[in-house]
Amino acid sequence: MTAPTTPLDLIVGPDQARAFLHARAWELTQLDCLPEAVALRLVYCGALRGDPLVLAAERQTWTLRSDVDPDDAPAHRLCVHARLTSPPRVIVTDPDDPTGQSDEFLIEVLEMYQLATWYPLPIVTQGASRDGR
């Protein structure tokens, strides 16, 4: 049994969550040649499950799930600094490690964790200037 996940819109707000999920769905349409409706459904279902393959992005902190043995995990918390592809991987640091050493893990490692915080870059709307006008 997996621990319940926190809805993405409670972490980043509904507008940011919607924009992120639609961007991730667009990536799927491009990378996997999926119809838009199928990609969107897969992304939304993955987000509801807390799937790191869907959710993992830079500027996130993931905390160990309560149902995971801490001895099986690299750290109690992981901060994502980059997401890489082919195969999907993340570059992370342990915020509790004073050395600040980064590690590269396959994205599956984040299945032991749940998304706790995320400080995404602001949404850029088409036609808006940098100052929002």
mmCIF file of N, CA and C in Angstrom:
data_model
loop_
_atom_site.group_PDB
_atom_site.id
_atom_site.type_symbol
_atom_site.label_atom_id
_atom_site.label_comp_id
_atom_site.label_asym_id
_atom_site.label_seq_id
_atom_site.Cartn_x
_atom_site.Cartn_y
_atom_site.Cartn_z
ATOM 1 N N MET A 1 0.842 -1.187 0.000
ATOM 2 C CA MET A 1 0.000 0.000 0.000
ATOM 3 C C MET A 1 0.881 1.241 0.000
ATOM 4 N N THR A 2 0.565 2.203 -0.836
ATOM 5 C CA THR A 2 1.339 3.431 -0.882
ATOM 6 C C THR A 2 0.641 4.517 -0.084
ATOM 7 N N ALA A 3 1.453 5.441 0.401
ATOM 8 C CA ALA A 3 0.906 6.555 1.171
ATOM 9 C C ALA A 3 0.145 7.488 0.239
ATOM 10 N N PRO A 4 -0.886 8.163 0.748
ATOM 11 C CA PRO A 4 -1.624 9.103 -0.102
ATOM 12 C C PRO A 4 -0.727 10.263 -0.531
ATOM 13 N N THR A 5 -1.006 10.793 -1.698
ATOM 14 C CA THR A 5 -0.220 11.915 -2.207
ATOM 15 C C THR A 5 -0.967 13.219 -1.980
ATOM 16 N N THR A 6 -0.208 14.298 -1.903
ATOM 17 C CA THR A 6 -0.796 15.626 -1.793
ATOM 18 C C THR A 6 -1.125 16.109 -3.200
ATOM 19 N N PRO A 7 -2.345 16.558 -3.447
ATOM 20 C CA PRO A 7 -2.685 17.051 -4.786
ATOM 21 C C PRO A 7 -1.741 18.174 -5.225
ATOM 22 N N LEU A 8 -1.338 18.115 -6.471
ATOM 23 C CA LEU A 8 -0.393 19.080 -7.017
ATOM 24 C C LEU A 8 -0.873 20.514 -6.862
ATOM 25 N N ASP A 9 -2.172 20.760 -7.037
ATOM 26 C CA ASP A 9 -2.657 22.141 -6.938
ATOM 27 C C ASP A 9 -2.538 22.690 -5.519
ATOM 28 N N LEU A 10 -2.466 21.836 -4.504
ATOM 29 C CA LEU A 10 -2.240 22.318 -3.141
ATOM 30 C C LEU A 10 -0.779 22.678 -2.902
ATOM 31 N N ILE A 11 0.104 22.132 -3.716
ATOM 32 C CA ILE A 11 1.536 22.412 -3.573
ATOM 33 C C ILE A 11 1.925 23.671 -4.333
ATOM 34 N N VAL A 12 1.443 23.818 -5.563
ATOM 35 C CA VAL A 12 1.873 24.954 -6.397
ATOM 36 C C VAL A 12 0.751 25.894 -6.807
ATOM 37 N N GLY A 13 -0.484 25.545 -6.486
ATOM 38 C CA GLY A 13 -1.622 26.366 -6.904
ATOM 39 C C GLY A 13 -2.240 25.804 -8.167
ATOM 40 N N PRO A 14 -3.534 26.050 -8.366
ATOM 41 C CA PRO A 14 -4.242 25.436 -9.496
ATOM 42 C C PRO A 14 -3.749 25.888 -10.867
ATOM 43 N N ASP A 15 -3.408 27.159 -11.025
ATOM 44 C CA ASP A 15 -2.958 27.640 -12.337
ATOM 45 C C ASP A 15 -1.619 27.021 -12.717
ATOM 46 N N GLN A 16 -0.681 27.008 -11.767
ATOM 47 C CA GLN A 16 0.644 26.436 -12.023
ATOM 48 C C GLN A 16 0.524 24.932 -12.276
ATOM 49 N N ALA A 17 -0.316 24.252 -11.507
ATOM 50 C CA ALA A 17 -0.501 22.809 -11.685
ATOM 51 C C ALA A 17 -1.054 22.507 -13.075
ATOM 52 N N ARG A 18 -2.079 23.243 -13.471
ATOM 53 C CA ARG A 18 -2.694 23.033 -14.787
ATOM 54 C C ARG A 18 -1.675 23.277 -15.901
ATOM 55 N N ALA A 19 -0.928 24.362 -15.796
ATOM 56 C CA ALA A 19 0.067 24.678 -16.827
ATOM 57 C C ALA A 19 1.135 23.587 -16.906
ATOM 58 N N PHE A 20 1.593 23.124 -15.756
ATOM 59 C CA PHE A 20 2.616 22.076 -15.735
ATOM 60 C C PHE A 20 2.092 20.786 -16.362
ATOM 61 N N LEU A 21 0.899 20.365 -15.955
ATOM 62 C CA LEU A 21 0.350 19.109 -16.459
ATOM 63 C C LEU A 21 0.087 19.169 -17.962
ATOM 64 N N HIS A 22 -0.366 20.307 -18.456
ATOM 65 C CA HIS A 22 -0.584 20.441 -19.901
ATOM 66 C C HIS A 22 0.753 20.446 -20.648
ATOM 67 N N ALA A 23 1.779 21.058 -20.063
ATOM 68 C CA ALA A 23 3.105 21.043 -20.690
ATOM 69 C C ALA A 23 3.669 19.626 -20.721
ATOM 70 N N ARG A 24 3.485 18.887 -19.626
ATOM 71 C CA ARG A 24 3.970 17.506 -19.573
ATOM 72 C C ARG A 24 3.210 16.648 -20.596
ATOM 73 N N ALA A 25 1.913 16.872 -20.748
ATOM 74 C CA ALA A 25 1.125 16.134 -21.745
ATOM 75 C C ALA A 25 1.613 16.465 -23.155
ATOM 76 N N TRP A 26 1.916 17.733 -23.402
ATOM 77 C CA TRP A 26 2.431 18.124 -24.719
ATOM 78 C C TRP A 26 3.748 17.399 -25.000
ATOM 79 N N GLU A 27 4.617 17.280 -23.970
ATOM 80 C CA GLU A 27 5.870 16.533 -24.140
ATOM 81 C C GLU A 27 5.585 15.097 -24.573
ATOM 82 N N LEU A 28 4.589 14.475 -23.941
ATOM 83 C CA LEU A 28 4.236 13.100 -24.311
ATOM 84 C C LEU A 28 3.745 13.009 -25.747
ATOM 85 N N THR A 29 2.979 13.994 -26.192
ATOM 86 C CA THR A 29 2.496 13.954 -27.576
ATOM 87 C C THR A 29 3.672 14.038 -28.543
ATOM 88 N N GLN A 30 4.693 14.789 -28.181
ATOM 89 C CA GLN A 30 5.855 14.950 -29.047
ATOM 90 C C GLN A 30 6.794 13.746 -28.976
ATOM 91 N N LEU A 31 7.091 13.285 -27.752
ATOM 92 C CA LEU A 31 8.073 12.216 -27.574
ATOM 93 C C LEU A 31 7.526 10.835 -27.912
ATOM 94 N N ASP A 32 6.270 10.593 -27.581
ATOM 95 C CA ASP A 32 5.699 9.257 -27.745
ATOM 96 C C ASP A 32 4.629 9.180 -28.828
ATOM 97 N N CYS A 33 4.431 10.274 -29.565
ATOM 98 C CA CYS A 33 3.451 10.316 -30.659
ATOM 99 C C CYS A 33 2.058 9.890 -30.201
ATOM 100 N N LEU A 34 1.671 10.349 -29.014
ATOM 101 C CA LEU A 34 0.346 10.036 -28.481
ATOM 102 C C LEU A 34 -0.644 11.117 -28.868
ATOM 103 N N PRO A 35 -1.902 10.753 -29.051
ATOM 104 C CA PRO A 35 -2.931 11.779 -29.239
ATOM 105 C C PRO A 35 -3.007 12.644 -27.975
ATOM 106 N N GLU A 36 -3.335 13.902 -28.160
ATOM 107 C CA GLU A 36 -3.355 14.846 -27.041
ATOM 108 C C GLU A 36 -4.254 14.385 -25.894
ATOM 109 N N ALA A 37 -5.437 13.881 -26.214
ATOM 110 C CA ALA A 37 -6.375 13.450 -25.165
ATOM 111 C C ALA A 37 -5.808 12.283 -24.352
ATOM 112 N N VAL A 38 -5.131 11.368 -25.020
ATOM 113 C CA VAL A 38 -4.530 10.219 -24.330
ATOM 114 C C VAL A 38 -3.391 10.690 -23.430
ATOM 115 N N ALA A 39 -2.537 11.552 -23.959
ATOM 116 C CA ALA A 39 -1.419 12.070 -23.173
ATOM 117 C C ALA A 39 -1.916 12.819 -21.942
ATOM 118 N N LEU A 40 -2.930 13.632 -22.113
ATOM 119 C CA LEU A 40 -3.475 14.394 -20.990
ATOM 120 C C LEU A 40 -4.052 13.460 -19.922
ATOM 121 N N ARG A 41 -4.755 12.427 -20.355
ATOM 122 C CA ARG A 41 -5.316 11.470 -19.394
ATOM 123 C C ARG A 41 -4.200 10.746 -18.638
ATOM 124 N N LEU A 42 -3.156 10.317 -19.333
ATOM 125 C CA LEU A 42 -2.036 9.638 -18.683
ATOM 126 C C LEU A 42 -1.342 10.545 -17.671
ATOM 127 N N VAL A 43 -1.153 11.798 -18.044
ATOM 128 C CA VAL A 43 -0.481 12.748 -17.158
ATOM 129 C C VAL A 43 -1.323 13.025 -15.918
ATOM 130 N N TYR A 44 -2.604 13.272 -16.102
ATOM 131 C CA TYR A 44 -3.463 13.551 -14.941
ATOM 132 C C TYR A 44 -3.561 12.340 -14.019
ATOM 133 N N CYS A 45 -3.688 11.139 -14.575
ATOM 134 C CA CYS A 45 -3.741 9.930 -13.741
ATOM 135 C C CYS A 45 -2.425 9.732 -12.994
ATOM 136 N N GLY A 46 -1.310 9.957 -13.678
ATOM 137 C CA GLY A 46 -0.002 9.845 -13.032
ATOM 138 C C GLY A 46 0.181 10.858 -11.924
ATOM 139 N N ALA A 47 -0.277 12.075 -12.148
ATOM 140 C CA ALA A 47 -0.164 13.117 -11.121
ATOM 141 C C ALA A 47 -0.994 12.759 -9.894
ATOM 142 N N LEU A 48 -2.171 12.208 -10.105
ATOM 143 C CA LEU A 48 -3.023 11.808 -8.977
ATOM 144 C C LEU A 48 -2.384 10.695 -8.156
ATOM 145 N N ARG A 49 -1.604 9.832 -8.804
ATOM 146 C CA ARG A 49 -0.905 8.748 -8.101
ATOM 147 C C ARG A 49 0.401 9.223 -7.479
ATOM 148 N N GLY A 50 0.836 10.448 -7.815
ATOM 149 C CA GLY A 50 2.123 10.934 -7.325
ATOM 150 C C GLY A 50 3.298 10.349 -8.084
ATOM 151 N N ASP A 51 3.066 9.931 -9.320
ATOM 152 C CA ASP A 51 4.087 9.284 -10.141
ATOM 153 C C ASP A 51 5.228 10.250 -10.456
ATOM 154 N N PRO A 52 6.451 9.934 -10.001
ATOM 155 C CA PRO A 52 7.576 10.833 -10.274
ATOM 156 C C PRO A 52 7.915 10.957 -11.758
ATOM 157 N N LEU A 53 7.570 9.959 -12.556
ATOM 158 C CA LEU A 53 7.821 10.070 -13.995
ATOM 159 C C LEU A 53 7.040 11.236 -14.583
ATOM 160 N N VAL A 54 5.879 11.520 -14.013
ATOM 161 C CA VAL A 54 5.065 12.661 -14.436
ATOM 162 C C VAL A 54 5.487 13.926 -13.694
ATOM 163 N N LEU A 55 5.669 13.825 -12.388
ATOM 164 C CA LEU A 55 5.814 15.018 -11.552
ATOM 165 C C LEU A 55 7.230 15.562 -11.413
ATOM 166 N N ALA A 56 8.241 14.726 -11.470
ATOM 167 C CA ALA A 56 9.598 15.176 -11.152
ATOM 168 C C ALA A 56 10.044 16.329 -12.048
ATOM 169 N N ALA A 57 10.528 17.379 -11.396
ATOM 170 C CA ALA A 57 11.029 18.565 -12.094
ATOM 171 C C ALA A 57 11.997 19.282 -11.162
ATOM 172 N N GLU A 58 12.781 20.166 -11.726
ATOM 173 C CA GLU A 58 13.730 20.902 -10.886
ATOM 174 C C GLU A 58 12.999 21.806 -9.898
ATOM 175 N N ARG A 59 13.694 22.145 -8.835
ATOM 176 C CA ARG A 59 13.219 23.029 -7.765
ATOM 177 C C ARG A 59 12.164 22.365 -6.871
ATOM 178 N N GLN A 60 12.203 21.032 -6.795
ATOM 179 C CA GLN A 60 11.271 20.291 -5.944
ATOM 180 C C GLN A 60 12.016 19.666 -4.769
ATOM 181 N N THR A 61 11.279 19.447 -3.673
ATOM 182 C CA THR A 61 11.771 18.651 -2.555
ATOM 183 C C THR A 61 10.815 17.484 -2.368
ATOM 184 N N TRP A 62 11.367 16.298 -2.299
ATOM 185 C CA TRP A 62 10.606 15.070 -2.101
ATOM 186 C C TRP A 62 10.980 14.502 -0.738
ATOM 187 N N THR A 63 9.981 14.055 0.035
ATOM 188 C CA THR A 63 10.226 13.458 1.353
ATOM 189 C C THR A 63 9.875 11.973 1.313
ATOM 190 N N LEU A 64 10.599 11.219 2.121
ATOM 191 C CA LEU A 64 10.415 9.778 2.170
ATOM 192 C C LEU A 64 8.991 9.434 2.596
ATOM 193 N N ARG A 65 8.379 8.508 1.895
ATOM 194 C CA ARG A 65 7.023 8.060 2.243
ATOM 195 C C ARG A 65 7.069 7.315 3.578
ATOM 196 N N SER A 66 5.996 7.405 4.320
ATOM 197 C CA SER A 66 5.938 6.773 5.642
ATOM 198 C C SER A 66 5.992 5.247 5.570
ATOM 199 N N ASP A 67 5.636 4.668 4.424
ATOM 200 C CA ASP A 67 5.644 3.212 4.285
ATOM 201 C C ASP A 67 6.963 2.659 3.737
ATOM 202 N N VAL A 68 8.005 3.503 3.662
ATOM 203 C CA VAL A 68 9.304 3.084 3.141
ATOM 204 C C VAL A 68 10.305 3.014 4.290
ATOM 205 N N ASP A 69 11.081 1.947 4.327
ATOM 206 C CA ASP A 69 12.127 1.786 5.332
ATOM 207 C C ASP A 69 13.258 2.772 5.015
ATOM 208 N N PRO A 70 13.616 3.644 5.958
ATOM 209 C CA PRO A 70 14.680 4.629 5.703
ATOM 210 C C PRO A 70 16.013 3.995 5.309
ATOM 211 N N ASP A 71 16.253 2.747 5.729
ATOM 212 C CA ASP A 71 17.502 2.076 5.359
ATOM 213 C C ASP A 71 17.549 1.715 3.874
ATOM 214 N N ASP A 72 16.404 1.718 3.217
ATOM 215 C CA ASP A 72 16.343 1.394 1.789
ATOM 216 C C ASP A 72 16.484 2.625 0.893
ATOM 217 N N ALA A 73 16.506 3.802 1.497
ATOM 218 C CA ALA A 73 16.486 5.051 0.722
ATOM 219 C C ALA A 73 17.812 5.793 0.851
ATOM 220 N N PRO A 74 18.155 6.577 -0.161
ATOM 221 C CA PRO A 74 19.404 7.338 -0.099
ATOM 222 C C PRO A 74 19.390 8.469 0.928
ATOM 223 N N ALA A 75 18.210 8.998 1.264
ATOM 224 C CA ALA A 75 18.111 10.119 2.212
ATOM 225 C C ALA A 75 16.656 10.265 2.641
ATOM 226 N N HIS A 76 16.433 11.031 3.702
ATOM 227 C CA HIS A 76 15.060 11.302 4.141
ATOM 228 C C HIS A 76 14.375 12.278 3.181
ATOM 229 N N ARG A 77 15.147 13.245 2.664
ATOM 230 C CA ARG A 77 14.613 14.225 1.708
ATOM 231 C C ARG A 77 15.581 14.342 0.543
ATOM 232 N N LEU A 78 15.035 14.625 -0.627
ATOM 233 C CA LEU A 78 15.852 14.874 -1.814
ATOM 234 C C LEU A 78 15.357 16.133 -2.504
ATOM 235 N N CYS A 79 16.289 16.997 -2.873
ATOM 236 C CA CYS A 79 15.976 18.203 -3.649
ATOM 237 C C CYS A 79 16.392 17.952 -5.093
ATOM 238 N N VAL A 80 15.463 18.145 -6.009
ATOM 239 C CA VAL A 80 15.728 17.905 -7.429
ATOM 240 C C VAL A 80 16.295 19.181 -8.047
ATOM 241 N N HIS A 81 17.461 19.037 -8.672
ATOM 242 C CA HIS A 81 18.113 20.179 -9.325
ATOM 243 C C HIS A 81 18.009 20.116 -10.839
ATOM 244 N N ALA A 82 17.795 18.909 -11.376
ATOM 245 C CA ALA A 82 17.656 18.769 -12.829
ATOM 246 C C ALA A 82 16.963 17.452 -13.134
ATOM 247 N N ARG A 83 16.254 17.452 -14.234
ATOM 248 C CA ARG A 83 15.629 16.228 -14.749
ATOM 249 C C ARG A 83 16.275 15.947 -16.092
ATOM 250 N N LEU A 84 16.733 14.724 -16.276
ATOM 251 C CA LEU A 84 17.408 14.310 -17.493
ATOM 252 C C LEU A 84 16.576 13.228 -18.174
ATOM 253 N N THR A 85 16.868 12.985 -19.453
ATOM 254 C CA THR A 85 16.114 11.985 -20.211
ATOM 255 C C THR A 85 17.036 10.891 -20.722
ATOM 256 N N SER A 86 16.426 9.849 -21.245
ATOM 257 C CA SER A 86 17.094 8.739 -21.943
ATOM 258 C C SER A 86 18.209 8.076 -21.148
ATOM 259 N N PRO A 87 17.958 7.369 -20.130
ATOM 260 C CA PRO A 87 16.697 7.111 -19.444
ATOM 261 C C PRO A 87 16.354 8.258 -18.493
ATOM 262 N N PRO A 88 15.101 8.347 -18.067
ATOM 263 C CA PRO A 88 14.711 9.421 -17.146
ATOM 264 C C PRO A 88 15.490 9.333 -15.834
ATOM 265 N N ARG A 89 16.165 10.451 -15.495
ATOM 266 C CA ARG A 89 16.981 10.521 -14.282
ATOM 267 C C ARG A 89 16.813 11.888 -13.657
ATOM 268 N N VAL A 90 17.248 11.989 -12.409
ATOM 269 C CA VAL A 90 17.241 13.271 -11.714
ATOM 270 C C VAL A 90 18.593 13.485 -11.051
ATOM 271 N N ILE A 91 18.999 14.738 -11.000
ATOM 272 C CA ILE A 91 20.171 15.127 -10.214
ATOM 273 C C ILE A 91 19.625 15.745 -8.941
ATOM 274 N N VAL A 92 20.043 15.182 -7.802
ATOM 275 C CA VAL A 92 19.478 15.571 -6.516
ATOM 276 C C VAL A 92 20.574 15.846 -5.496
ATOM 277 N N THR A 93 20.181 16.554 -4.443
ATOM 278 C CA THR A 93 21.016 16.688 -3.253
ATOM 279 C C THR A 93 20.158 16.353 -2.047
ATOM 280 N N ASP A 94 20.834 15.980 -0.973
ATOM 281 C CA ASP A 94 20.182 15.763 0.313
ATOM 282 C C ASP A 94 20.309 17.076 1.074
ATOM 283 N N PRO A 95 19.207 17.778 1.345
ATOM 284 C CA PRO A 95 19.306 19.076 2.022
ATOM 285 C C PRO A 95 19.830 18.970 3.454
ATOM 286 N N ASP A 96 19.857 17.759 3.996
ATOM 287 C CA ASP A 96 20.372 17.557 5.347
ATOM 288 C C ASP A 96 21.846 17.179 5.352
ATOM 289 N N ASP A 97 22.451 17.052 4.182
ATOM 290 C CA ASP A 97 23.870 16.713 4.060
ATOM 291 C C ASP A 97 24.665 18.001 3.923
ATOM 292 N N PRO A 98 25.527 18.317 4.897
ATOM 293 C CA PRO A 98 26.265 19.581 4.846
ATOM 294 C C PRO A 98 27.259 19.687 3.689
ATOM 295 N N THR A 99 27.621 18.568 3.064
ATOM 296 C CA THR A 99 28.574 18.642 1.953
ATOM 297 C C THR A 99 27.930 19.182 0.685
ATOM 298 N N GLY A 100 26.610 19.028 0.562
ATOM 299 C CA GLY A 100 25.922 19.508 -0.633
ATOM 300 C C GLY A 100 26.228 18.702 -1.876
ATOM 301 N N GLN A 101 26.791 17.510 -1.697
ATOM 302 C CA GLN A 101 27.156 16.662 -2.827
ATOM 303 C C GLN A 101 25.914 16.240 -3.605
ATOM 304 N N SER A 102 25.995 16.311 -4.929
ATOM 305 C CA SER A 102 24.859 15.903 -5.758
ATOM 306 C C SER A 102 25.030 14.454 -6.206
ATOM 307 N N ASP A 103 23.905 13.829 -6.482
ATOM 308 C CA ASP A 103 23.873 12.458 -6.982
ATOM 309 C C ASP A 103 22.931 12.407 -8.173
ATOM 310 N N GLU A 104 23.178 11.447 -9.038
ATOM 311 C CA GLU A 104 22.287 11.217 -10.173
ATOM 312 C C GLU A 104 21.633 9.859 -9.989
ATOM 313 N N PHE A 105 20.297 9.849 -9.988
ATOM 314 C CA PHE A 105 19.539 8.619 -9.797
ATOM 315 C C PHE A 105 18.556 8.437 -10.942
ATOM 316 N N LEU A 106 18.241 7.176 -11.222
ATOM 317 C CA LEU A 106 17.107 6.914 -12.099
ATOM 318 C C LEU A 106 15.868 7.466 -11.417
ATOM 319 N N ILE A 107 14.943 7.959 -12.191
ATOM 320 C CA ILE A 107 13.761 8.622 -11.636
ATOM 321 C C ILE A 107 12.936 7.691 -10.743
ATOM 322 N N GLU A 108 13.081 6.375 -10.932
ATOM 323 C CA GLU A 108 12.343 5.410 -10.111
ATOM 324 C C GLU A 108 12.662 5.541 -8.628
ATOM 325 N N VAL A 109 13.838 6.065 -8.286
ATOM 326 C CA VAL A 109 14.189 6.249 -6.870
ATOM 327 C C VAL A 109 13.147 7.115 -6.177
ATOM 328 N N LEU A 110 12.596 8.082 -6.893
ATOM 329 C CA LEU A 110 11.607 8.979 -6.291
ATOM 330 C C LEU A 110 10.291 8.273 -5.976
ATOM 331 N N GLU A 111 10.113 7.029 -6.417
ATOM 332 C CA GLU A 111 8.906 6.288 -6.055
ATOM 333 C C GLU A 111 8.855 6.000 -4.556
ATOM 334 N N MET A 112 10.004 6.081 -3.873
ATOM 335 C CA MET A 112 10.040 5.911 -2.416
ATOM 336 C C MET A 112 9.641 7.193 -1.685
ATOM 337 N N TYR A 113 9.441 8.257 -2.441
ATOM 338 C CA TYR A 113 9.210 9.585 -1.877
ATOM 339 C C TYR A 113 7.864 10.136 -2.335
ATOM 340 N N GLN A 114 7.467 11.230 -1.708
ATOM 341 C CA GLN A 114 6.311 11.976 -2.209
ATOM 342 C C GLN A 114 6.711 13.439 -2.323
ATOM 343 N N LEU A 115 6.141 14.097 -3.305
ATOM 344 C CA LEU A 115 6.426 15.507 -3.543
ATOM 345 C C LEU A 115 5.943 16.320 -2.353
ATOM 346 N N ALA A 116 6.845 17.103 -1.762
ATOM 347 C CA ALA A 116 6.501 17.895 -0.574
ATOM 348 C C ALA A 116 6.396 19.378 -0.901
ATOM 349 N N THR A 117 7.390 19.915 -1.580
ATOM 350 C CA THR A 117 7.378 21.336 -1.943
ATOM 351 C C THR A 117 7.917 21.493 -3.356
ATOM 352 N N TRP A 118 7.529 22.617 -3.960
ATOM 353 C CA TRP A 118 7.991 22.908 -5.312
ATOM 354 C C TRP A 118 7.941 24.407 -5.498
ATOM 355 N N TYR A 119 9.024 24.948 -5.964
ATOM 356 C CA TYR A 119 9.111 26.378 -6.244
ATOM 357 C C TYR A 119 9.352 26.553 -7.736
ATOM 358 N N PRO A 120 8.292 26.346 -8.552
ATOM 359 C CA PRO A 120 8.465 26.432 -10.004
ATOM 360 C C PRO A 120 8.700 27.866 -10.453
ATOM 361 N N LEU A 121 9.269 27.965 -11.617
ATOM 362 C CA LEU A 121 9.428 29.279 -12.226
ATOM 363 C C LEU A 121 8.046 29.808 -12.570
ATOM 364 N N PRO A 122 7.871 31.119 -12.603
ATOM 365 C CA PRO A 122 6.545 31.685 -12.896
ATOM 366 C C PRO A 122 6.030 31.242 -14.264
ATOM 367 N N ILE A 123 4.715 31.164 -14.370
ATOM 368 C CA ILE A 123 4.079 30.827 -15.646
ATOM 369 C C ILE A 123 4.289 31.992 -16.600
ATOM 370 N N VAL A 124 4.735 31.688 -17.799
ATOM 371 C CA VAL A 124 4.893 32.714 -18.827
ATOM 372 C C VAL A 124 3.737 32.545 -19.797
ATOM 373 N N THR A 125 2.927 33.571 -19.904
ATOM 374 C CA THR A 125 1.811 33.497 -20.838
ATOM 375 C C THR A 125 2.220 34.120 -22.156
ATOM 376 N N GLN A 126 1.728 33.552 -23.217
ATOM 377 C CA GLN A 126 2.072 34.031 -24.550
ATOM 378 C C GLN A 126 1.625 35.482 -24.708
ATOM 379 N N GLY A 127 2.526 36.316 -25.179
ATOM 380 C CA GLY A 127 2.202 37.714 -25.420
ATOM 381 C C GLY A 127 2.450 38.619 -24.225
ATOM 382 N N ALA A 128 2.783 38.060 -23.070
ATOM 383 C CA ALA A 128 3.041 38.896 -21.889
ATOM 384 C C ALA A 128 4.516 39.265 -21.849
ATOM 385 N N SER A 129 4.787 40.452 -21.379
ATOM 386 C CA SER A 129 6.172 40.874 -21.227
ATOM 387 C C SER A 129 6.705 40.325 -19.913
ATOM 388 N N ARG A 130 7.994 40.516 -19.658
ATOM 389 C CA ARG A 130 8.606 40.007 -18.436
ATOM 390 C C ARG A 130 8.016 40.625 -17.183
ATOM 391 N N ASP A 131 7.528 41.848 -17.262
ATOM 392 C CA ASP A 131 6.963 42.476 -16.065
ATOM 393 C C ASP A 131 5.471 42.172 -15.921
ATOM 394 N N GLY A 132 4.941 41.261 -16.755
ATOM 395 C CA GLY A 132 3.558 40.809 -16.622
ATOM 396 C C GLY A 132 2.530 41.652 -17.349
ATOM 397 N N ARG A 133 2.947 42.665 -18.112
ATOM 398 C CA ARG A 133 1.985 43.508 -18.847
ATOM 399 C C ARG A 133 1.861 43.071 -20.279
#
